[in-house]
Short mmCIF file of C-alpha atoms in Angstrom, two decimals:
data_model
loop_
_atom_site.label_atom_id
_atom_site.label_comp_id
_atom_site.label_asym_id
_atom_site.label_seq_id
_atom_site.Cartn_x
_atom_site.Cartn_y
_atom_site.Cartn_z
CA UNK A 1 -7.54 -5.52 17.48
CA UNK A 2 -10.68 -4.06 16.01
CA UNK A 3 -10.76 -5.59 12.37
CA UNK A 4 -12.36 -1.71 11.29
CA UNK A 5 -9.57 -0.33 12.26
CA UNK A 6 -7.32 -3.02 9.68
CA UNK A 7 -9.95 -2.80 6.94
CA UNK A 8 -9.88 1.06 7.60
CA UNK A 9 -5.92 1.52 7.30
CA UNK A 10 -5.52 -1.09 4.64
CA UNK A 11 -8.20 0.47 2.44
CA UNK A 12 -7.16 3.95 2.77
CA UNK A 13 -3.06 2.96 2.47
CA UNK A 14 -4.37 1.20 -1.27
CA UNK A 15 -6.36 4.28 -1.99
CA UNK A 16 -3.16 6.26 -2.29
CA UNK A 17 -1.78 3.36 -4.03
CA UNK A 18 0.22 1.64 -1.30
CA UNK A 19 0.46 -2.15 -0.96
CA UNK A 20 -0.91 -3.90 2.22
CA UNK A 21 -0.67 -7.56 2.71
CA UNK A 22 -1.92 -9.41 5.41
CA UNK A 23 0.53 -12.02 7.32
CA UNK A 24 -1.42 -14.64 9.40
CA UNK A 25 2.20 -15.65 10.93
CA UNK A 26 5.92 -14.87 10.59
CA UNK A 27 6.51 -17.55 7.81
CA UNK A 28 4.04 -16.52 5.67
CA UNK A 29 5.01 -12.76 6.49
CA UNK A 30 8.75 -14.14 4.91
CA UNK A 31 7.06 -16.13 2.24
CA UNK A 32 5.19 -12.53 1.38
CA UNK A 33 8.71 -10.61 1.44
CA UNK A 34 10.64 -13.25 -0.43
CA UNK A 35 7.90 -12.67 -3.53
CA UNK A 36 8.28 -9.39 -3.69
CA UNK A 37 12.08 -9.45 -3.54
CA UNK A 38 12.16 -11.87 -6.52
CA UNK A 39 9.36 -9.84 -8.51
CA UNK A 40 10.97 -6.40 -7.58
CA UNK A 41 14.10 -8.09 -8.51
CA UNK A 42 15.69 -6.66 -5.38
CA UNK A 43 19.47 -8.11 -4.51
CA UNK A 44 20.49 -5.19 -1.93
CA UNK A 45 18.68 -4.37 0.84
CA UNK A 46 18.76 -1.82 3.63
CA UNK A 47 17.28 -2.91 7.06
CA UNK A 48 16.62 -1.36 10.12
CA UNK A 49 17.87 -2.81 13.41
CA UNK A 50 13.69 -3.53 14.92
CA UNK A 51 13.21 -6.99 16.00
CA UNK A 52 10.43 -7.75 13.48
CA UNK A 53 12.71 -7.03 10.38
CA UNK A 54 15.19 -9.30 11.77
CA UNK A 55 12.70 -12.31 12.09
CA UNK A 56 11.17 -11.29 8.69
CA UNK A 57 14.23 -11.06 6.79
CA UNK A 58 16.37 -14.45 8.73
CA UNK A 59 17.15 -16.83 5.98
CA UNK A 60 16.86 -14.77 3.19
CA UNK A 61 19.77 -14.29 0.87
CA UNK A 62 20.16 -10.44 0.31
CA UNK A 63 23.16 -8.10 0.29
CA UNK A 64 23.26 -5.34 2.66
CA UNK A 65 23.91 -2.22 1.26
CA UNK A 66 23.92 1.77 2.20
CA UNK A 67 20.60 3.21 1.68
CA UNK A 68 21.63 5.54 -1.10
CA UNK A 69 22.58 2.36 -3.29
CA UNK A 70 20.03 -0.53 -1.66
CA UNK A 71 17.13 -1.79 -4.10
CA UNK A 72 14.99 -1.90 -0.92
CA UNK A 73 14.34 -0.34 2.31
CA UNK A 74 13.17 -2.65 5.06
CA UNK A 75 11.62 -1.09 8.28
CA UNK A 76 9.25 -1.52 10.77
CA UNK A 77 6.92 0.59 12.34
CA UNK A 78 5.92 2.56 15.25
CA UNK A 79 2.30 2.93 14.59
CA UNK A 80 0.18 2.67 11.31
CA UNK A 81 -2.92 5.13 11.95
CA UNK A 82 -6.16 4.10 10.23
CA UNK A 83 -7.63 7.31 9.83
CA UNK A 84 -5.39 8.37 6.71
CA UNK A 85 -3.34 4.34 6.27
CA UNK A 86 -0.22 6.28 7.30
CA UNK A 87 2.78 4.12 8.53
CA UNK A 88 4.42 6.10 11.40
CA UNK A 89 8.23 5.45 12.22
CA UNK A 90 10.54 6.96 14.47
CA UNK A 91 14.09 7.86 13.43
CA UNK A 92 17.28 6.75 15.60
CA UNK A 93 20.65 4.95 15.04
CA UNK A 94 18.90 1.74 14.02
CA UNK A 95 16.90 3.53 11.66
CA UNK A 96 18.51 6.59 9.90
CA UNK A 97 16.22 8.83 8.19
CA UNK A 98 17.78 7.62 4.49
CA UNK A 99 16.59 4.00 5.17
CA UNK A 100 12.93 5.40 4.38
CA UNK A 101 13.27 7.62 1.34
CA UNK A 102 15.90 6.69 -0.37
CA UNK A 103 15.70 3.22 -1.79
CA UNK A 104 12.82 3.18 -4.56
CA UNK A 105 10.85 0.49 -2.73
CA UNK A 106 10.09 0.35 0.49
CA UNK A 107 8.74 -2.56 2.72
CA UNK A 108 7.45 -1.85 6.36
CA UNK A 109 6.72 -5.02 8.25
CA UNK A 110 4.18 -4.16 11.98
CA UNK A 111 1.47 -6.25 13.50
CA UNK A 112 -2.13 -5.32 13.92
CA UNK A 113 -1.69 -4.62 17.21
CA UNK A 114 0.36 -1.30 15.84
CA UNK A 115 -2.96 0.20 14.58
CA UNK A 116 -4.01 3.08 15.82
CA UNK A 117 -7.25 5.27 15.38
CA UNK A 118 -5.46 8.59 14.94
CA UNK A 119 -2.42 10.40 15.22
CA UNK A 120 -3.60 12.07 18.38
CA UNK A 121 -2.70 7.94 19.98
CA UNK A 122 0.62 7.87 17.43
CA UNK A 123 1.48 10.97 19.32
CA UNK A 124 0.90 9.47 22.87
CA UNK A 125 2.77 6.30 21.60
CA UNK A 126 6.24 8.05 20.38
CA UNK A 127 6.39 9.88 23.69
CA UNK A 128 6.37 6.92 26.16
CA UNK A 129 9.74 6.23 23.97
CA UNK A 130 12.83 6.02 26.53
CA UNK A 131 15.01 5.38 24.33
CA UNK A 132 16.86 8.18 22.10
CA UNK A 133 15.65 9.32 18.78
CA UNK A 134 15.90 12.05 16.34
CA UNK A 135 12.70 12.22 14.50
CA UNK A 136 9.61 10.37 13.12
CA UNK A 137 8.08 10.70 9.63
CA UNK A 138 4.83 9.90 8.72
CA UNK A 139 4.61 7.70 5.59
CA UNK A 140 1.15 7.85 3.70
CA UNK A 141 1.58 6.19 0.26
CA UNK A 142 4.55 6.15 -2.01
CA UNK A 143 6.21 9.33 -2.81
CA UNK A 144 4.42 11.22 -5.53
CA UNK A 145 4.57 15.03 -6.86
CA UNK A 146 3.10 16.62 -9.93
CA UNK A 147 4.57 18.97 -11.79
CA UNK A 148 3.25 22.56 -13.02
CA UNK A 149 1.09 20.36 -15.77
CA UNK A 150 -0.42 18.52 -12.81
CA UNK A 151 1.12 14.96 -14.02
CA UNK A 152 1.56 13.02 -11.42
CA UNK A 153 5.19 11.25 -10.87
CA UNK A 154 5.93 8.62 -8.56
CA UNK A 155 9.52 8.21 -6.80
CA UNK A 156 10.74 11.86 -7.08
CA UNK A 157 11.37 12.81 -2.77
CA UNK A 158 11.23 9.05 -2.11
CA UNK A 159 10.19 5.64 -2.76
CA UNK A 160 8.16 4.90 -5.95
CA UNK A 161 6.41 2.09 -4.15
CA UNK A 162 5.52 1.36 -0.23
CA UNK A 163 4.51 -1.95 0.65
CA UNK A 164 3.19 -3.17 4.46
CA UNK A 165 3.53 -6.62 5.20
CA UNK A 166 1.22 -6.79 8.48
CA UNK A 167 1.42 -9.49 10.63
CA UNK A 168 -1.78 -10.36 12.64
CA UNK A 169 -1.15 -10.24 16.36
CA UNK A 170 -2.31 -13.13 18.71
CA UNK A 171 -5.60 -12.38 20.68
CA UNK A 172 -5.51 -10.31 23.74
CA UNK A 173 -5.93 -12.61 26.64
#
């Protein structure tokens, strides 16, 4: 993985006040999730059904819950694009649309390897899919709106905070 392309989508995702944190392997990515649980003080979750958020979240205690009443949204991804540190993610019955806006945090756990230039590749990615889906979003920052004043609000159409947890991805042979 290029490291400019993980400065480039780290840096841009904290310019519009996301949270990236690096993972050098699985338990630290767990250590990472279990501190922001506890700070976020975060007993119900809502997780998708992708592999990574099942290794990330195994052994630690949290309720499931519906989206509309979980403390935290767990996903992965399907890309994160550096150009604009946008977290792609693709819709389907493992992932319902809800899961992403709906709790008022929201934790995305993908490996370097997902980084992509642009969304011209996140494009070319989500159509070698084969398996079914309904749509994909594309997540830059945590929701935020201003009103008529121009005062910014956080958490209105979504969550108030996004947070990547990125795993780094063992060397290409």
């Amino acid at each position: 993985m290029e490291r400019n392309l993980v400065n480039d989508f780290r840096r841009l995702l904290e310019l519009v006040s996301g949270e990236c944190i690096p993972c050098r392997d699985i338990d630290a990515l767990r250590r990472e999730l279990q501190g922001i649980l506890t700070r976020e003080k975060c007993r119900t979750a809502a997780c998708s059904h992708h592999a990574l958020v099942k290794q990330a979240i195994a052994g630690i205690s949290l309720e499931s819950a519906e989206p509309s009443e979980a403390n935290v949204g767990i996903t992965g991804a399907d890309a994160l694009i550096a150009e604009t540190g946008t977290v792609a993610v693709v819709t389907d019955v493992g992932c319902p649309r809800t899961l992403l806006f709906l709790p008022p945090l929201h934790i995305v756990v993908a490996e370097t390897i997902q980084i992509v230039p642009d969304l011209a590749s996140t494009l070319e990615i989500i159509a070698k899919r084969t398996t079914p889906w309904s749509s994909f979003t594309l997540i830059t920052g945590p929701s935020r709106t201003a009103d008529i004043e121009k005062i910014l609000i956080r958490g209105v159409h979504g969550p108030k905070k996004l947070c990547v947890l990125l795993l780094e991805s063992p060397p290409s042979p």
